[in-house]
Short mmCIF file of C-alpha atoms and ligand atoms in Angstrom, two decimals:
data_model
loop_
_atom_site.label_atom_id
_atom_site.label_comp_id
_atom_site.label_asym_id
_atom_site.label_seq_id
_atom_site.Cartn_x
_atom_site.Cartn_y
_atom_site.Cartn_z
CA UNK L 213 225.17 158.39 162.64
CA UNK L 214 224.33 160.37 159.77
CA UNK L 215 226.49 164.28 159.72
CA UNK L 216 225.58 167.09 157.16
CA UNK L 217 228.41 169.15 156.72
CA UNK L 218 228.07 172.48 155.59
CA UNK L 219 225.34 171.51 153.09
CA UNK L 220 224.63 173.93 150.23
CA UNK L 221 221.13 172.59 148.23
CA UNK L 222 220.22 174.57 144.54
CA UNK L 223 216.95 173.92 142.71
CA UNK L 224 216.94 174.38 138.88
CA UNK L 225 220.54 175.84 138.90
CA UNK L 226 219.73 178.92 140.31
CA UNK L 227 216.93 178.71 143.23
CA UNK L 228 219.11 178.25 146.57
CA UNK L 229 217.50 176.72 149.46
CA UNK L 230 220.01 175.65 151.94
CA UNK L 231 222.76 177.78 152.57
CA UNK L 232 225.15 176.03 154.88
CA UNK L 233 223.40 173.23 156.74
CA UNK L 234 225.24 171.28 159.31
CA UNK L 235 223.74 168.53 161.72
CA UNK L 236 224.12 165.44 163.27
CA UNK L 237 221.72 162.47 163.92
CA UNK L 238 223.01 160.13 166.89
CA UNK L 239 222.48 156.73 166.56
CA UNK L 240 219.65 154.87 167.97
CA UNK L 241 218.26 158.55 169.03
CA UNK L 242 215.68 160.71 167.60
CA UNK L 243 216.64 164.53 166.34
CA UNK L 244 214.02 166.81 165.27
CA UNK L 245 214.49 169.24 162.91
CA UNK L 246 211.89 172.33 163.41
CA UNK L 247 210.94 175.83 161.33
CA UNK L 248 208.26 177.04 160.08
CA UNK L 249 206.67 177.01 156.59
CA UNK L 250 209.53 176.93 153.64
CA UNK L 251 212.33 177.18 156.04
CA UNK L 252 213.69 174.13 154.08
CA UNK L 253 213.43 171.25 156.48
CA UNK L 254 211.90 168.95 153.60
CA UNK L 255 215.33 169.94 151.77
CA UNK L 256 217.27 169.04 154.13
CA UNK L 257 215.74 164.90 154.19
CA UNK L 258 215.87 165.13 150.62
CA UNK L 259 219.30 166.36 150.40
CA UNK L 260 220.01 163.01 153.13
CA UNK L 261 217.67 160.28 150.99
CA UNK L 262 218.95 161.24 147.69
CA UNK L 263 215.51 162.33 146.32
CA UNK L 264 216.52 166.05 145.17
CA UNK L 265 217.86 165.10 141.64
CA UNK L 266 214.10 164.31 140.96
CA UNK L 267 213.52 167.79 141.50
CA UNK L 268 216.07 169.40 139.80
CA UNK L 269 217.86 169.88 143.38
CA UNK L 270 221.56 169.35 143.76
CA UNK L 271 223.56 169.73 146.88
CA UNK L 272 225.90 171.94 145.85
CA UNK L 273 228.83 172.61 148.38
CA UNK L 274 229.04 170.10 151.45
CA UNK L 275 228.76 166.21 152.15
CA UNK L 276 226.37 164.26 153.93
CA UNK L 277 228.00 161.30 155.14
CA UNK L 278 226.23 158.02 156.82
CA UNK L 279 229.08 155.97 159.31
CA UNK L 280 231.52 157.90 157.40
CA UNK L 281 230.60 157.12 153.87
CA UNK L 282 229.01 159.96 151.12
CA UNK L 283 225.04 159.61 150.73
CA UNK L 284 224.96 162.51 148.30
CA UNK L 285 226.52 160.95 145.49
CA UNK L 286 224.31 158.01 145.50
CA UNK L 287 221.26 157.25 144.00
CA UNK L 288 218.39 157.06 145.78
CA UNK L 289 217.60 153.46 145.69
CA UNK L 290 221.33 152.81 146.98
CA UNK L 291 220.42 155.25 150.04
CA UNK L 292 217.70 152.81 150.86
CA UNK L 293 220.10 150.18 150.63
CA UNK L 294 222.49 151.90 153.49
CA UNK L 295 219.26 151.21 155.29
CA UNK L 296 218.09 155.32 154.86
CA UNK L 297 214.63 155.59 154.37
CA UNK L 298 212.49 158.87 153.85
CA UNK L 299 208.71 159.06 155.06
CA UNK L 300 207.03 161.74 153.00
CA UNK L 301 204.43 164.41 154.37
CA UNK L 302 201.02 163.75 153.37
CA UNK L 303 200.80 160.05 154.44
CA UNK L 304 200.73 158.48 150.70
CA UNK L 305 199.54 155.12 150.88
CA UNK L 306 198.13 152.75 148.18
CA UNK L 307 194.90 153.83 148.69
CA UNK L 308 192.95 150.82 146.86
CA UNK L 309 195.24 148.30 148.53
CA UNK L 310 194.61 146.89 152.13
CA UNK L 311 196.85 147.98 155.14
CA UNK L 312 198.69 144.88 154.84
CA UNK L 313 199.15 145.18 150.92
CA UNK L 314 200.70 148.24 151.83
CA UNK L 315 203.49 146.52 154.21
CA UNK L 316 203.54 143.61 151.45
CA UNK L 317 204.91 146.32 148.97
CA UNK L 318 207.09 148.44 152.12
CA UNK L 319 208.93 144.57 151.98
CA UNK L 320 209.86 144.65 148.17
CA UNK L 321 213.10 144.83 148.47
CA UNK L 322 213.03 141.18 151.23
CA UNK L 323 213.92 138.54 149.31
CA UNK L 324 212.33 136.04 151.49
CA UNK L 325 208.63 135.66 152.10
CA UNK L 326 209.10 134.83 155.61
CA UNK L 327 211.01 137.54 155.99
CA UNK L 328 208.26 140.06 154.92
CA UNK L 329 205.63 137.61 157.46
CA UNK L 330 208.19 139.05 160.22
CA UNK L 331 208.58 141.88 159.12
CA UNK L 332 204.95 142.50 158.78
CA UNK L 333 204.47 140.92 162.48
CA UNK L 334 206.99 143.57 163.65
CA UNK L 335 205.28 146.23 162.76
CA UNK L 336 201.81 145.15 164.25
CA UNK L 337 203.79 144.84 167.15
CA UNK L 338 204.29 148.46 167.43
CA UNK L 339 201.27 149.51 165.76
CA UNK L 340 198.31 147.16 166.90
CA UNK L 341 195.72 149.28 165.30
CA UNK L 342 197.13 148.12 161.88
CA UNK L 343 196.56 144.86 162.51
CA UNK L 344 192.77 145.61 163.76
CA UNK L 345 192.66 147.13 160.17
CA UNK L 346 194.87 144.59 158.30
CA UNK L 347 192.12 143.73 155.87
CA UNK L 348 190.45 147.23 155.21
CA UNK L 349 191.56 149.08 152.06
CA UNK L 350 193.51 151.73 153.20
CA UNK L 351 192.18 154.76 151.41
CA UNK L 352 189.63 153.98 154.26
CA UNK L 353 191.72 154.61 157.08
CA UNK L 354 191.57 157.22 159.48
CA UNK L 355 194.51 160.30 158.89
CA UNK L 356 196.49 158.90 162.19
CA UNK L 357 196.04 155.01 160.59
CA UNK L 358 197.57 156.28 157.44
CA UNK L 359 200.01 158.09 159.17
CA UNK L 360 201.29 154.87 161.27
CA UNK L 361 201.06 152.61 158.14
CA UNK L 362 203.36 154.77 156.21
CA UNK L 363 205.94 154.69 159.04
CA UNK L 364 204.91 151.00 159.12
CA UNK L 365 205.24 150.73 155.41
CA UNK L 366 209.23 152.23 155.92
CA UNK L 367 209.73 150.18 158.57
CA UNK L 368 209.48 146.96 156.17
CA UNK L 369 212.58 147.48 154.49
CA UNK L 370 214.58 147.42 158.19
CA UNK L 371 215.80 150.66 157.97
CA UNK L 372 218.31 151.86 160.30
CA UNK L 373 217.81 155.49 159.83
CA UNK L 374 214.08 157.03 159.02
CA UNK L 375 213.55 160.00 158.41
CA UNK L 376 209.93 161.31 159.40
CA UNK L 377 208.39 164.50 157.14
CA UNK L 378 205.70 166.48 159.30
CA UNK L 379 203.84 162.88 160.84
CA UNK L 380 201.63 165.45 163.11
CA UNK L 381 199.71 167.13 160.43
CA UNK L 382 196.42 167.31 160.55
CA UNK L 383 196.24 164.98 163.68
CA UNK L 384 194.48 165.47 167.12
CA UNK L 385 197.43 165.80 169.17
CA UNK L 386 196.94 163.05 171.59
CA UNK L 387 196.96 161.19 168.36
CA UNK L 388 200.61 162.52 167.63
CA UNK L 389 201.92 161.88 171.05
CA UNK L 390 201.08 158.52 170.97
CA UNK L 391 202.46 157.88 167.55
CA UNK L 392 205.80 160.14 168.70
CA UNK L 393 205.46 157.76 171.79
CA UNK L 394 206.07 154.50 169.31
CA UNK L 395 208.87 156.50 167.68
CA UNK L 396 210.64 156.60 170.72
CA UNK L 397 210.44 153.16 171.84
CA UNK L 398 211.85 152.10 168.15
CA UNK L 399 214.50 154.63 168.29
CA UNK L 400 215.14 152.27 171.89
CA UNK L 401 214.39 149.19 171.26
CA UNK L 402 215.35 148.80 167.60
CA UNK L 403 218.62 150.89 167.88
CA UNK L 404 216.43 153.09 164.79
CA UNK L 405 218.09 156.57 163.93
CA UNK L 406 215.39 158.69 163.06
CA UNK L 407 215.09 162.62 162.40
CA UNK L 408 211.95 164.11 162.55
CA UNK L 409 211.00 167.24 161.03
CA UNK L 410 208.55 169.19 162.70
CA UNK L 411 206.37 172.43 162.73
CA UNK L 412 204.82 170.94 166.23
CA UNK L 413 207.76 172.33 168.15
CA UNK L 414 205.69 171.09 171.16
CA UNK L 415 205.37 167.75 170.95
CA UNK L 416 208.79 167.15 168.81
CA UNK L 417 210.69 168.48 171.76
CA UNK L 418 208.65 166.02 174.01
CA UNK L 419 210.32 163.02 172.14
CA UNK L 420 213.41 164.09 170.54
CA UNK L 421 216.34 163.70 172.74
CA UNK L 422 218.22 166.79 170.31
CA UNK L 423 216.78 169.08 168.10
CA UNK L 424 217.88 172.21 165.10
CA UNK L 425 215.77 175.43 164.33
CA UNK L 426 215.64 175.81 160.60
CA UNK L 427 214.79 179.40 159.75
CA UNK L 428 215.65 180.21 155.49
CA UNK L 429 217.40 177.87 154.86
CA UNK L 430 220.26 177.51 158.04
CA UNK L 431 220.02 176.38 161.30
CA UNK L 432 220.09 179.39 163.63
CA UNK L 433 219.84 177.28 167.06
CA UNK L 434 220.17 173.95 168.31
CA UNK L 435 220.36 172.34 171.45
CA UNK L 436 219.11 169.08 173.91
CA UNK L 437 215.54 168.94 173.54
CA UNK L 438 215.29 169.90 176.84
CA UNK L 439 216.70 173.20 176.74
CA UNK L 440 215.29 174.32 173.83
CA UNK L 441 211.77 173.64 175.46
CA UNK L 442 212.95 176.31 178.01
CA UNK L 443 214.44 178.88 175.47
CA UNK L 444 212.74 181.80 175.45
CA UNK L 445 213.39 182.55 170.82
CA UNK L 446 211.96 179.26 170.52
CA UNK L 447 208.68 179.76 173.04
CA UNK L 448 207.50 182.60 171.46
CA UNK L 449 208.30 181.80 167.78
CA UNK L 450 208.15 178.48 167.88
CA UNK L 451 205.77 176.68 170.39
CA UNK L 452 203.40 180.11 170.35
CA UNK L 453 203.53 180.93 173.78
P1 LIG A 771 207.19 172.94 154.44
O1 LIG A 771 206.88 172.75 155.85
O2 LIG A 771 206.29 173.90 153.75
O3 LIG A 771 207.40 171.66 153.66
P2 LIG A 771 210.03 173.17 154.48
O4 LIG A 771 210.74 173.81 155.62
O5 LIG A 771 210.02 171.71 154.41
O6 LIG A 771 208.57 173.72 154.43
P3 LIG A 771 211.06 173.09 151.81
O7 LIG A 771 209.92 172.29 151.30
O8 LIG A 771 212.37 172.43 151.96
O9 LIG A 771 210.67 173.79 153.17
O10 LIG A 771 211.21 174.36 150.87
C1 LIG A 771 212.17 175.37 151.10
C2 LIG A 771 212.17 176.38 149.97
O11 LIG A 771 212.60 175.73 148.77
C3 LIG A 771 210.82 176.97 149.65
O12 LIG A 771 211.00 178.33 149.42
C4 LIG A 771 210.38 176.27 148.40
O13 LIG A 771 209.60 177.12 147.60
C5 LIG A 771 211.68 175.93 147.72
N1 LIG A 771 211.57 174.68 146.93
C6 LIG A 771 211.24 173.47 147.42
N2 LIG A 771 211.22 172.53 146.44
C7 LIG A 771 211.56 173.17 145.30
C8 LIG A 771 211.74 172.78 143.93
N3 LIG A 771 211.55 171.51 143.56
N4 LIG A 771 212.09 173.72 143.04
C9 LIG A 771 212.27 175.00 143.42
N5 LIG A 771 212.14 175.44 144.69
C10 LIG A 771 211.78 174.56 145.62
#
């Protein structure tokens, strides 16, 4: 379980984005995290993985704790050790290597070759489309085969909490759902914590069990997934309707 308590985030000393942000990620569960443009949902992962001190960020006031130890004092390569792994927006992969160079280097931190050979199998498991594509250089890939080898690509290092930046954009939605469809059934079957952040309110709510509305930097509403599909704030700013 991962808990943000009262999380205050400052960029360059002076710039501050989040101004009290509490949550909590259950285990083996997926959380969304929604808001629109700037609200500071990208913050927030950063704030959990460790990677705002390359950005001049600093949490501030607050803790963010995973099974009751600190994350924000850590670096970030000893977040990924916890097992805490961030998926960044904008599906980086390395473009001149194939999709299964890519999972090679998501299994760096294996020891064992035949641990990154399962590891790798895992993950084909989920996604079979990768493994269709296992030898094509993945700057070749479609946008929802990049997206799914990134998540791959985290999944090497057997995370048990991922945390997914904005996997819908730019994607046909049927594309999304079935990707948020895989997400579920490792947040199941794997026991994987993941939080999702999300401007799709839509479809997030579809597969998130819980989920937060992030408007300037707090959370102004949060609720089972289920119920904030029905609220009528998050309909019409939200989900558009
Ligand atoms: P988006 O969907 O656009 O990524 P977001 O909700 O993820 O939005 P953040 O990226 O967390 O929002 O940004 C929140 C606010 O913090 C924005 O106003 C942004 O300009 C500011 N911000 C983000 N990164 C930095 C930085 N490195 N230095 C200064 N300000 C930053």
């Amino acid at each position: 379980m991962i808990t943000l308590n009262n999380v205050e985030v400052i960029y360059d000393s002076v710039i501050l984005v989040l101004k009290g942000v509490s949550l909590t990620v259950k285990e083996a569960s997926v959380t969304t995290l929604l808001g629109a443009n700037g609200a500071g949902k990208t913050t927030t992962l950063k704030a959990v993985s460790g990677l705002l001190r390359a950005e001049r960020g600093e949490v501030t006031k607050g803790s963010v704790e995973f099974d009751g130890e600190r994350l924000d004092r850590l670096a970030p390569h000893e977040v990924v050790k916890r097992g805490v792994v961030q998926v960044f927006e904008g599906r980086r992969v390395f473009e001149h290597l194939t999709t299964e160079e890519n999972l090679g280097a998501g299994g760096h931190i294996q020891r064992e070759g035949a641990r990154v050979k399962e590891g790798i199998e895992r993950v084909y498991q989920y996604f079979p489309m990768l493994k269709e594509r296992r030898a094509v250089q993945s700057g070749y890939l479609s946008g929802g085969e990049q997206q799914m080898l990134v998540i791959g690509r985290a999944l090497m290092s057997n995370p048990k909490v991922i945390l997914l930046d904005e996997p819908s954009l730019g994607l046909a939605p049927l594309l999304v759902e079935e990707i948020f469809g895989i997400v579920r059934r490792l947040s199941h079957e794997q026991k994987l914590t993941v939080l999702l952040v999300e401007q799709n309110a839509n479809l997030a709510l579809e597969v998130a069990e819980h989920g937060y509305v992030m408007e300037n930097g707090r959370i102004v509403l949060d609720g089972p997934a289920a119920a904030l599909r029905n609220n009528a704030d998050i309909k019409e700013f939200y989900l558009g309707l």
